[in-house]
Amino acid sequence: MKKATIADVAKHANVSKSTVSQYLNKRYEYMGEETRKKIAEAIQELHYRPNFMARSLKQQSTFTIGVIVANIIHSFSTKIINGLEAEFDKKGFHMIICNSADEPSKEKKHIETLLERQVDGFVIFPTGKNEALYRTLTMQNIPIVFIDRFIEKLEIPSVLLDNMKAMEMAVSSFNVHPLAVVTTSLDLQITPRVERLEGFRLALQKRNMEVLEEYIRHGETKELPQIFDELFSLATPPKGMIATNDRVSQELMLYVKKHQIRVPDDLQIVVIDEMPYTEFMTPPLTTIEQPSDLMAKQAAALLFEKIEMGTFKEMKNLYRFEPIFLKRDSTLL
Amino acid sequence: MKKATIADVAKHANVSKSTVSQYLNKRYEYMGEETRKKIAEAIQELHYRPNFMARSLKQQSTFTIGVIVANIIHSFSTKIINGLEAEFDKKGFHMIICNSADEPSKEKKHIETLLERQVDGFVIFPTGKNEALYRTLTMQNIPIVFIDRFIEKLEIPSVLLDNMKAMEMAVSSFNVHPLAVVTTSLDLQITPRVERLEGFRLALQKRNMEVLEEYIRHGETKELPQIFDELFSLATPPKGMIATNDRVSQELMLYVKKHQIRVPDDLQIVVIDEMPYTEFMTPPLTTIEQPSDLMAKQAAALLFEKIEMGTFKEMKNLYRFEPIFLKRDSTLL
DNA sequence: CTGTTAGCGCATTCAG
DNA sequence: CTGAATGCGCTAACAG
């Protein structure tokens, strides 16, 4: 039971291949009523399905987008993937998902193989360490949109959270001090992490509060307990803490529980990224949510702009989204 | 700056297309040292990348797997996707992810378009309502593996949790009664839900406990609070409860919090699906975990068996995985 | 070791 | 309205 081709259908219906092709492309004007029926029947009988690869080869378009996430398992990636899927589906596009695991070499490999697969565009959570490659892509006019992270001096639009504002919101929701902020590894200088720490410093300065670097910490996930230990061993332990992403927030919850730290009495907490548990923790966590669906929509819209019109409408590289403040009980103000 | 083809490279290097093709396929034996260098240079200069579509067309293989999940956002789907990605990546395969949203019509549409895209195989969380289509696929000898759900009378292997055992574990971890079990919608008779309810009944019977259907509930996510209300309004409210998936467990946590139900004193709880929060809830939740990585590995292995050898090694349709019991403090035994 | 030839399945002229 | 011819980019014999 081999796969039927357009030629088989043509033979079966006693017409020519091009007539069948017309039919498939719904150009019914160019054929008789009965011809149409015969073709329809033949397609049914042979279980014929057009070969998308062949069409793509001819039409130089694959209707597929390559998506490279830094880590599928992270909550924000998942939300974005979910949002992108919905948008792509509307346009009849499919997506190939790859995982860079925040390793530049993997990212490079994936970009290259996706290129070989002739994807029509990319959505990438960039590692940031493949600048030459990003530049080549732009020069070859390949549609590409970054998400979550921004790479300077590149004409590639980035869709990201207004991290400064998020930290301003966070800081303004505490009525205690000193405040600490913790994020995950800074090895790759990943935009949201860098910006959130910087936003923290700025928010303090704005309030004429001293910026003490020992309260501004970062490290691999497994180092976080140690970091918390150090923080709470300071002469003046933090009274408020900001967890800048889901990883940190989870580790912090674990730590708080283990050490029976009372929230908000001993420690007030603000976390970035809405998670299922933030609402039913004791106490529920004051959270700053990223509007992931809007962000995915924006990314998809930008990408299609470039794919369909060959260029971005606006000469704008930065699309910042408003964080959503969810006041709950881990802060008091 | 148009894309270079193999012909451009050949011209640039003063050799024939087929020599270049040999080079690309690493059949270096058939060419001179300097020829090789010249080709390498030409490829560099022209930024040449082989067109994977063209190769696929010729080779009748796309090195891509279609993955259809019931809902990307569910924790188990995400974990499986993550596991599959790792396995596929090892073999140089990519995956196209689609969302059926548990709608049979969407599932059908996705299967059909993925077929047109000539995917080499499928991994599907089946809705169960497209039996004719599943059957056609099997008859056309298309590699396909189901996950999480089992469809009877089909020669399609399914990778799933040993749900009976999971419920036996759950029931045996309580030292109170009556016990209740809650799952999400049963409209589609989705395997894990059906089996978990049935496993619950069986576990009770085994212990000569009465099976009372009013303690065995199911409903849409938004109906769950109402269902909990009803359960706790019974003459004898449940003293122990099993949440059969992450949705139910989250709704239950919300409910328990809202109504200040004391766990485990007033209500003992066991949940299925390990989640970030199970460990740091108060109290930590006794959990039954699905070995998602092993399951993804198994699914991938089966699929590749069929892809590479044209047949499954074993005439076996059911691959059951041992649940992992994580005793924590929401149960007392 | 290298070049020629002939498709893979489809879409698109361009004559009939 | 239909059919023949051509090519998308690559691979795979098969000669040389």
PDB file of C-alpha atoms in Angstrom, chain A residues 32-291:
ATOM      1  CA  GLY A  32     -16.006  20.583 -15.587  1.00  0.00           C
ATOM      2  CA  GLU A  33     -18.379  19.510 -12.891  1.00  0.00           C
ATOM      3  CA  GLU A  34     -17.893  15.853 -13.601  1.00  0.00           C
ATOM      4  CA  THR A  35     -14.138  16.148 -13.830  1.00  0.00           C
ATOM      5  CA  ARG A  36     -14.236  17.571 -10.376  1.00  0.00           C
ATOM      6  CA  LYS A  37     -16.261  14.675  -9.053  1.00  0.00           C
ATOM      7  CA  LYS A  38     -14.047  12.107 -10.663  1.00  0.00           C
ATOM      8  CA  ILE A  39     -11.001  13.672  -9.084  1.00  0.00           C
ATOM      9  CA  ALA A  40     -12.673  13.824  -5.705  1.00  0.00           C
ATOM     10  CA  GLU A  41     -13.520  10.152  -5.952  1.00  0.00           C
ATOM     11  CA  ALA A  42     -10.054   9.170  -7.036  1.00  0.00           C
ATOM     12  CA  ILE A  43      -8.567  11.051  -4.091  1.00  0.00           C
ATOM     13  CA  GLN A  44     -10.891   9.233  -1.721  1.00  0.00           C
ATOM     14  CA  GLU A  45     -10.209   5.811  -3.132  1.00  0.00           C
ATOM     15  CA  LEU A  46      -6.470   6.166  -3.178  1.00  0.00           C
ATOM     16  CA  HIS A  47      -6.242   7.834   0.219  1.00  0.00           C
ATOM     17  CA  TYR A  48      -4.300  10.465  -1.565  1.00  0.00           C
ATOM     18  CA  ARG A  49      -2.614  13.247   0.418  1.00  0.00           C
ATOM     19  CA  PRO A  50      -0.575  15.905  -1.290  1.00  0.00           C
ATOM     20  CA  ASN A  51       3.082  15.765  -0.390  1.00  0.00           C
ATOM     21  CA  PHE A  52       3.775  18.913   1.507  1.00  0.00           C
ATOM     22  CA  MET A  53       7.542  18.584   1.109  1.00  0.00           C
ATOM     23  CA  ALA A  54       7.294  18.538  -2.645  1.00  0.00           C
ATOM     24  CA  ARG A  55       5.086  21.566  -2.619  1.00  0.00           C
ATOM     25  CA  SER A  56       7.388  23.354  -0.226  1.00  0.00           C
ATOM     26  CA  LEU A  57      10.365  22.585  -2.372  1.00  0.00           C
ATOM     27  CA  LYS A  58       8.653  24.110  -5.335  1.00  0.00           C
ATOM     28  CA  GLN A  59       7.146  27.047  -3.497  1.00  0.00           C
ATOM     29  CA  GLN A  60      10.145  27.873  -1.392  1.00  0.00           C
ATOM     30  CA  SER A  61       8.112  28.064   1.750  1.00  0.00           C
ATOM     31  CA  THR A  62       7.581  25.469   4.420  1.00  0.00           C
ATOM     32  CA  PHE A  63       4.950  27.081   6.606  1.00  0.00           C
ATOM     33  CA  THR A  64       6.989  26.135   9.603  1.00  0.00           C
ATOM     34  CA  ILE A  65       8.619  28.197  12.301  1.00  0.00           C
ATOM     35  CA  GLY A  66      11.628  27.115  14.286  1.00  0.00           C
ATOM     36  CA  VAL A  67      11.287  27.807  17.981  1.00  0.00           C
ATOM     37  CA  ILE A  68      14.354  27.585  20.172  1.00  0.00           C
ATOM     38  CA  VAL A  69      13.714  27.790  23.867  1.00  0.00           C
ATOM     39  CA  ALA A  70      16.309  27.965  26.573  1.00  0.00           C
ATOM     40  CA  ASN A  71      14.576  25.286  28.573  1.00  0.00           C
ATOM     41  CA  ILE A  72      11.268  23.669  27.757  1.00  0.00           C
ATOM     42  CA  ILE A  73      10.630  22.835  31.351  1.00  0.00           C
ATOM     43  CA  HIS A  74      10.606  26.431  32.573  1.00  0.00           C
ATOM     44  CA  SER A  75       7.173  27.794  33.201  1.00  0.00           C
ATOM     45  CA  PHE A  76       7.612  30.886  31.072  1.00  0.00           C
ATOM     46  CA  SER A  77       8.837  28.875  28.070  1.00  0.00           C
ATOM     47  CA  THR A  78       5.874  26.583  28.322  1.00  0.00           C
ATOM     48  CA  LYS A  79       3.453  29.466  28.434  1.00  0.00           C
ATOM     49  CA  ILE A  80       5.062  31.113  25.449  1.00  0.00           C
ATOM     50  CA  ILE A  81       5.094  27.870  23.487  1.00  0.00           C
ATOM     51  CA  ASN A  82       1.449  27.454  24.255  1.00  0.00           C
ATOM     52  CA  GLY A  83       0.683  30.974  23.066  1.00  0.00           C
ATOM     53  CA  LEU A  84       2.765  30.603  19.923  1.00  0.00           C
ATOM     54  CA  GLU A  85       1.104  27.340  19.026  1.00  0.00           C
ATOM     55  CA  ALA A  86      -2.289  29.009  19.086  1.00  0.00           C
ATOM     56  CA  GLU A  87      -1.126  31.878  16.885  1.00  0.00           C
ATOM     57  CA  PHE A  88       0.717  29.702  14.393  1.00  0.00           C
ATOM     58  CA  ASP A  89      -2.191  27.322  14.158  1.00  0.00           C
ATOM     59  CA  LYS A  90      -4.461  30.167  13.058  1.00  0.00           C
ATOM     60  CA  LYS A  91      -2.190  30.799  10.101  1.00  0.00           C
ATOM     61  CA  GLY A  92      -1.681  27.161   9.243  1.00  0.00           C
ATOM     62  CA  PHE A  93       1.902  27.214  10.421  1.00  0.00           C
ATOM     63  CA  HIS A  94       3.580  24.507  12.418  1.00  0.00           C
ATOM     64  CA  MET A  95       6.458  24.848  14.801  1.00  0.00           C
ATOM     65  CA  ILE A  96       9.531  22.778  15.397  1.00  0.00           C
ATOM     66  CA  ILE A  97      10.647  23.110  18.968  1.00  0.00           C
ATOM     67  CA  CYS A  98      14.258  22.829  19.985  1.00  0.00           C
ATOM     68  CA  ASN A  99      15.947  23.155  23.317  1.00  0.00           C
ATOM     69  CA  SER A 100      19.182  25.082  23.607  1.00  0.00           C
ATOM     70  CA  ALA A 101      19.511  24.305  27.322  1.00  0.00           C
ATOM     71  CA  ASP A 102      21.182  27.707  27.457  1.00  0.00           C
ATOM     72  CA  GLU A 103      24.184  26.279  25.663  1.00  0.00           C
ATOM     73  CA  PRO A 104      25.349  28.489  22.801  1.00  0.00           C
ATOM     74  CA  SER A 105      26.767  25.536  20.882  1.00  0.00           C
ATOM     75  CA  LYS A 106      23.436  23.769  20.927  1.00  0.00           C
ATOM     76  CA  GLU A 107      21.659  26.915  19.930  1.00  0.00           C
ATOM     77  CA  LYS A 108      23.984  27.248  16.972  1.00  0.00           C
ATOM     78  CA  LYS A 109      23.492  23.662  15.907  1.00  0.00           C
ATOM     79  CA  HIS A 110      19.743  24.039  16.091  1.00  0.00           C
ATOM     80  CA  ILE A 111      19.670  27.261  14.134  1.00  0.00           C
ATOM     81  CA  GLU A 112      21.741  25.626  11.443  1.00  0.00           C
ATOM     82  CA  THR A 113      19.664  22.503  11.101  1.00  0.00           C
ATOM     83  CA  LEU A 114      16.460  24.525  11.158  1.00  0.00           C
ATOM     84  CA  LEU A 115      17.914  26.634   8.407  1.00  0.00           C
ATOM     85  CA  GLU A 116      18.596  23.509   6.403  1.00  0.00           C
ATOM     86  CA  ARG A 117      15.014  22.587   6.965  1.00  0.00           C
ATOM     87  CA  GLN A 118      14.091  25.872   5.329  1.00  0.00           C
ATOM     88  CA  VAL A 119      11.942  27.137   8.151  1.00  0.00           C
ATOM     89  CA  ASP A 120      10.159  30.353   7.263  1.00  0.00           C
ATOM     90  CA  GLY A 121      11.224  32.041  10.466  1.00  0.00           C
ATOM     91  CA  PHE A 122      12.506  31.780  13.997  1.00  0.00           C
ATOM     92  CA  VAL A 123      11.380  32.603  17.480  1.00  0.00           C
ATOM     93  CA  ILE A 124      14.325  32.348  19.815  1.00  0.00           C
ATOM     94  CA  PHE A 125      15.094  32.719  23.487  1.00  0.00           C
ATOM     95  CA  PRO A 126      18.680  33.616  22.601  1.00  0.00           C
ATOM     96  CA  THR A 127      21.643  32.542  24.652  1.00  0.00           C
ATOM     97  CA  GLY A 128      23.249  35.754  23.459  1.00  0.00           C
ATOM     98  CA  LYS A 129      26.558  34.142  22.607  1.00  0.00           C
ATOM     99  CA  ASN A 130      26.063  33.602  18.893  1.00  0.00           C
ATOM    100  CA  GLU A 131      26.166  37.184  17.750  1.00  0.00           C
ATOM    101  CA  ALA A 132      27.933  36.470  14.494  1.00  0.00           C
ATOM    102  CA  LEU A 133      25.298  33.930  13.611  1.00  0.00           C
ATOM    103  CA  TYR A 134      22.419  36.228  14.572  1.00  0.00           C
ATOM    104  CA  ARG A 135      23.985  38.864  12.376  1.00  0.00           C
ATOM    105  CA  THR A 136      24.313  36.522   9.428  1.00  0.00           C
ATOM    106  CA  LEU A 137      20.671  35.592   9.760  1.00  0.00           C
ATOM    107  CA  THR A 138      19.625  39.224   9.711  1.00  0.00           C
ATOM    108  CA  MET A 139      21.774  39.897   6.693  1.00  0.00           C
ATOM    109  CA  GLN A 140      20.209  36.982   4.878  1.00  0.00           C
ATOM    110  CA  ASN A 141      16.897  38.614   5.684  1.00  0.00           C
ATOM    111  CA  ILE A 142      15.605  35.622   7.584  1.00  0.00           C
ATOM    112  CA  PRO A 143      12.588  36.472   9.729  1.00  0.00           C
ATOM    113  CA  ILE A 144      13.510  36.188  13.367  1.00  0.00           C
ATOM    114  CA  VAL A 145      12.156  37.472  16.631  1.00  0.00           C
ATOM    115  CA  PHE A 146      13.743  37.211  20.037  1.00  0.00           C
ATOM    116  CA  ILE A 147      11.766  36.666  23.158  1.00  0.00           C
ATOM    117  CA  ASP A 148      12.545  37.225  26.814  1.00  0.00           C
ATOM    118  CA  ARG A 149      16.023  38.452  25.970  1.00  0.00           C
ATOM    119  CA  PHE A 150      17.529  41.335  24.099  1.00  0.00           C
ATOM    120  CA  ILE A 151      20.764  41.411  22.159  1.00  0.00           C
ATOM    121  CA  GLU A 152      22.173  44.847  21.497  1.00  0.00           C
ATOM    122  CA  LYS A 153      23.165  46.291  18.149  1.00  0.00           C
ATOM    123  CA  LEU A 154      21.171  43.801  16.181  1.00  0.00           C
ATOM    124  CA  GLU A 155      18.190  44.587  14.027  1.00  0.00           C
ATOM    125  CA  ILE A 156      16.186  41.836  15.601  1.00  0.00           C
ATOM    126  CA  PRO A 157      13.085  42.799  17.545  1.00  0.00           C
ATOM    127  CA  SER A 158      12.801  41.466  21.063  1.00  0.00           C
ATOM    128  CA  VAL A 159       9.636  40.901  22.991  1.00  0.00           C
ATOM    129  CA  LEU A 160      10.236  41.224  26.678  1.00  0.00           C
ATOM    130  CA  LEU A 161       8.900  42.176  30.041  1.00  0.00           C
ATOM    131  CA  ASP A 162       9.431  45.703  31.276  1.00  0.00           C
ATOM    132  CA  ASN A 163      11.833  44.394  33.859  1.00  0.00           C
ATOM    133  CA  MET A 164      12.612  47.788  35.327  1.00  0.00           C
ATOM    134  CA  LYS A 165       8.981  48.387  35.982  1.00  0.00           C
ATOM    135  CA  ALA A 166       8.575  44.911  37.428  1.00  0.00           C
ATOM    136  CA  MET A 167      11.301  45.593  39.950  1.00  0.00           C
ATOM    137  CA  GLU A 168       9.925  49.007  40.713  1.00  0.00           C
ATOM    138  CA  MET A 169       6.601  47.336  41.468  1.00  0.00           C
ATOM    139  CA  ALA A 170       8.304  44.717  43.571  1.00  0.00           C
ATOM    140  CA  VAL A 171      10.350  47.142  45.628  1.00  0.00           C
ATOM    141  CA  SER A 172       7.410  49.450  46.159  1.00  0.00           C
ATOM    142  CA  SER A 173       5.367  46.653  47.652  1.00  0.00           C
ATOM    143  CA  PHE A 174       7.625  46.239  50.681  1.00  0.00           C
ATOM    144  CA  ASN A 175       7.398  48.249  53.870  1.00  0.00           C
ATOM    145  CA  VAL A 176      10.536  46.792  55.394  1.00  0.00           C
ATOM    146  CA  HIS A 177      14.240  46.719  54.764  1.00  0.00           C
ATOM    147  CA  PRO A 178      16.838  45.581  54.018  1.00  0.00           C
ATOM    148  CA  LEU A 179      15.622  44.031  50.798  1.00  0.00           C
ATOM    149  CA  ALA A 180      17.391  41.230  48.958  1.00  0.00           C
ATOM    150  CA  VAL A 181      17.049  39.985  45.417  1.00  0.00           C
ATOM    151  CA  VAL A 182      18.112  36.604  44.095  1.00  0.00           C
ATOM    152  CA  THR A 183      18.326  35.351  40.559  1.00  0.00           C
ATOM    153  CA  THR A 184      19.769  32.356  38.750  1.00  0.00           C
ATOM    154  CA  SER A 185      23.121  32.165  37.007  1.00  0.00           C
ATOM    155  CA  LEU A 186      24.476  35.315  35.456  1.00  0.00           C
ATOM    156  CA  ASP A 187      27.131  33.497  33.431  1.00  0.00           C
ATOM    157  CA  LEU A 188      25.432  34.294  30.158  1.00  0.00           C
ATOM    158  CA  GLN A 189      24.307  37.772  31.171  1.00  0.00           C
ATOM    159  CA  ILE A 190      20.764  36.835  30.324  1.00  0.00           C
ATOM    160  CA  THR A 191      18.678  39.970  29.877  1.00  0.00           C
ATOM    161  CA  PRO A 192      15.850  39.481  32.364  1.00  0.00           C
ATOM    162  CA  ARG A 193      18.245  38.505  35.117  1.00  0.00           C
ATOM    163  CA  VAL A 194      20.613  41.380  34.502  1.00  0.00           C
ATOM    164  CA  GLU A 195      17.810  43.884  34.107  1.00  0.00           C
ATOM    165  CA  ARG A 196      15.978  42.732  37.165  1.00  0.00           C
ATOM    166  CA  LEU A 197      19.026  43.131  39.350  1.00  0.00           C
ATOM    167  CA  GLU A 198      19.662  46.504  37.804  1.00  0.00           C
ATOM    168  CA  GLY A 199      16.029  47.466  38.220  1.00  0.00           C
ATOM    169  CA  PHE A 200      16.344  46.584  41.865  1.00  0.00           C
ATOM    170  CA  ARG A 201      19.325  48.870  42.302  1.00  0.00           C
ATOM    171  CA  LEU A 202      17.549  51.667  40.518  1.00  0.00           C
ATOM    172  CA  ALA A 203      14.408  51.328  42.579  1.00  0.00           C
ATOM    173  CA  LEU A 204      16.457  51.558  45.755  1.00  0.00           C
ATOM    174  CA  GLN A 205      18.364  54.582  44.534  1.00  0.00           C
ATOM    175  CA  LYS A 206      15.153  56.294  43.600  1.00  0.00           C
ATOM    176  CA  ARG A 207      14.170  55.969  47.227  1.00  0.00           C
ATOM    177  CA  ASN A 208      17.558  57.118  48.491  1.00  0.00           C
ATOM    178  CA  MET A 209      18.173  53.708  49.936  1.00  0.00           C
ATOM    179  CA  GLU A 210      21.653  52.324  50.046  1.00  0.00           C
ATOM    180  CA  VAL A 211      22.482  49.708  47.416  1.00  0.00           C
ATOM    181  CA  LEU A 212      24.330  46.907  49.158  1.00  0.00           C
ATOM    182  CA  GLU A 213      25.691  44.322  46.770  1.00  0.00           C
ATOM    183  CA  GLU A 214      25.733  41.601  49.397  1.00  0.00           C
ATOM    184  CA  TYR A 215      21.943  41.598  49.178  1.00  0.00           C
ATOM    185  CA  ILE A 216      21.988  41.181  45.411  1.00  0.00           C
ATOM    186  CA  ARG A 217      22.726  37.582  44.619  1.00  0.00           C
ATOM    187  CA  HIS A 218      22.794  35.088  41.772  1.00  0.00           C
ATOM    188  CA  GLY A 219      23.833  31.481  41.240  1.00  0.00           C
ATOM    189  CA  GLU A 220      23.009  28.115  39.776  1.00  0.00           C
ATOM    190  CA  THR A 221      19.825  26.543  41.074  1.00  0.00           C
ATOM    191  CA  LYS A 222      21.723  24.120  43.251  1.00  0.00           C
ATOM    192  CA  GLU A 223      23.693  26.935  44.827  1.00  0.00           C
ATOM    193  CA  LEU A 224      20.592  28.817  45.884  1.00  0.00           C
ATOM    194  CA  PRO A 225      20.179  27.206  49.323  1.00  0.00           C
ATOM    195  CA  GLN A 226      23.740  28.192  50.110  1.00  0.00           C
ATOM    196  CA  ILE A 227      23.029  31.720  48.909  1.00  0.00           C
ATOM    197  CA  PHE A 228      19.986  31.948  51.138  1.00  0.00           C
ATOM    198  CA  ASP A 229      22.078  30.706  54.032  1.00  0.00           C
ATOM    199  CA  GLU A 230      24.569  33.457  53.449  1.00  0.00           C
ATOM    200  CA  LEU A 231      21.881  36.056  53.131  1.00  0.00           C
ATOM    201  CA  PHE A 232      20.301  35.097  56.430  1.00  0.00           C
ATOM    202  CA  SER A 233      23.688  34.992  58.124  1.00  0.00           C
ATOM    203  CA  LEU A 234      24.351  38.624  57.380  1.00  0.00           C
ATOM    204  CA  ALA A 235      24.586  40.962  60.349  1.00  0.00           C
ATOM    205  CA  THR A 236      21.283  42.397  59.224  1.00  0.00           C
ATOM    206  CA  PRO A 237      19.391  39.644  57.465  1.00  0.00           C
ATOM    207  CA  PRO A 238      16.972  40.678  54.729  1.00  0.00           C
ATOM    208  CA  LYS A 239      13.415  41.446  55.788  1.00  0.00           C
ATOM    209  CA  GLY A 240      12.109  41.326  52.255  1.00  0.00           C
ATOM    210  CA  MET A 241      13.114  39.227  49.287  1.00  0.00           C
ATOM    211  CA  ILE A 242      12.429  39.176  45.585  1.00  0.00           C
ATOM    212  CA  ALA A 243      12.642  35.889  43.711  1.00  0.00           C
ATOM    213  CA  THR A 244      13.141  36.852  40.091  1.00  0.00           C
ATOM    214  CA  ASN A 245      11.863  33.688  38.469  1.00  0.00           C
ATOM    215  CA  ASP A 246      10.123  30.391  39.100  1.00  0.00           C
ATOM    216  CA  ARG A 247      13.306  28.495  39.886  1.00  0.00           C
ATOM    217  CA  VAL A 248      14.290  30.901  42.599  1.00  0.00           C
ATOM    218  CA  SER A 249      10.781  31.089  43.939  1.00  0.00           C
ATOM    219  CA  GLN A 250      10.606  27.326  44.305  1.00  0.00           C
ATOM    220  CA  GLU A 251      13.955  27.102  46.018  1.00  0.00           C
ATOM    221  CA  LEU A 252      12.976  29.925  48.288  1.00  0.00           C
ATOM    222  CA  MET A 253       9.734  28.211  49.268  1.00  0.00           C
ATOM    223  CA  LEU A 254      11.676  25.087  50.079  1.00  0.00           C
ATOM    224  CA  TYR A 255      14.141  27.061  52.148  1.00  0.00           C
ATOM    225  CA  VAL A 256      11.499  29.046  53.972  1.00  0.00           C
ATOM    226  CA  LYS A 257       9.729  25.860  54.894  1.00  0.00           C
ATOM    227  CA  LYS A 258      12.842  24.042  55.983  1.00  0.00           C
ATOM    228  CA  HIS A 259      13.978  26.883  58.202  1.00  0.00           C
ATOM    229  CA  GLN A 260      10.504  27.753  59.353  1.00  0.00           C
ATOM    230  CA  ILE A 261      10.876  31.340  58.363  1.00  0.00           C
ATOM    231  CA  ARG A 262       7.625  33.148  59.026  1.00  0.00           C
ATOM    232  CA  VAL A 263       6.200  34.949  56.016  1.00  0.00           C
ATOM    233  CA  PRO A 264       5.480  37.840  55.998  1.00  0.00           C
ATOM    234  CA  ASP A 265       6.471  38.524  59.618  1.00  0.00           C
ATOM    235  CA  ASP A 266      10.118  37.564  59.365  1.00  0.00           C
ATOM    236  CA  LEU A 267      10.398  37.810  55.637  1.00  0.00           C
ATOM    237  CA  GLN A 268       8.210  39.460  53.054  1.00  0.00           C
ATOM    238  CA  ILE A 269       8.329  37.944  49.610  1.00  0.00           C
ATOM    239  CA  VAL A 270       7.600  38.989  46.057  1.00  0.00           C
ATOM    240  CA  VAL A 271       8.078  36.529  43.211  1.00  0.00           C
ATOM    241  CA  ILE A 272       8.161  37.043  39.491  1.00  0.00           C
ATOM    242  CA  ASP A 273       6.198  34.563  37.353  1.00  0.00           C
ATOM    243  CA  GLU A 274       2.736  33.428  38.245  1.00  0.00           C
ATOM    244  CA  MET A 275       2.682  29.739  39.153  1.00  0.00           C
ATOM    245  CA  PRO A 276      -0.084  27.383  40.150  1.00  0.00           C
ATOM    246  CA  TYR A 277       1.032  27.428  43.749  1.00  0.00           C
ATOM    247  CA  THR A 278       1.409  31.150  44.353  1.00  0.00           C
ATOM    248  CA  GLU A 279      -2.270  31.417  45.120  1.00  0.00           C
ATOM    249  CA  PHE A 280      -2.560  28.585  47.604  1.00  0.00           C
ATOM    250  CA  MET A 281       0.673  28.881  49.500  1.00  0.00           C
ATOM    251  CA  THR A 282       0.507  29.935  53.114  1.00  0.00           C
ATOM    252  CA  PRO A 283       0.574  32.814  52.794  1.00  0.00           C
ATOM    253  CA  PRO A 284      -0.312  33.313  49.133  1.00  0.00           C
ATOM    254  CA  LEU A 285       2.571  34.950  47.331  1.00  0.00           C
ATOM    255  CA  THR A 286       2.538  38.480  46.049  1.00  0.00           C
ATOM    256  CA  THR A 287       3.416  37.898  42.449  1.00  0.00           C
ATOM    257  CA  ILE A 288       4.450  39.795  39.372  1.00  0.00           C
ATOM    258  CA  GLU A 289       3.115  38.056  36.351  1.00  0.00           C
ATOM    259  CA  GLN A 290       4.362  38.252  32.794  1.00  0.00           C
ATOM    260  CA  PRO A 291       1.578  38.612  30.218  1.00  0.00           C
TER     261      PRO A 291
END
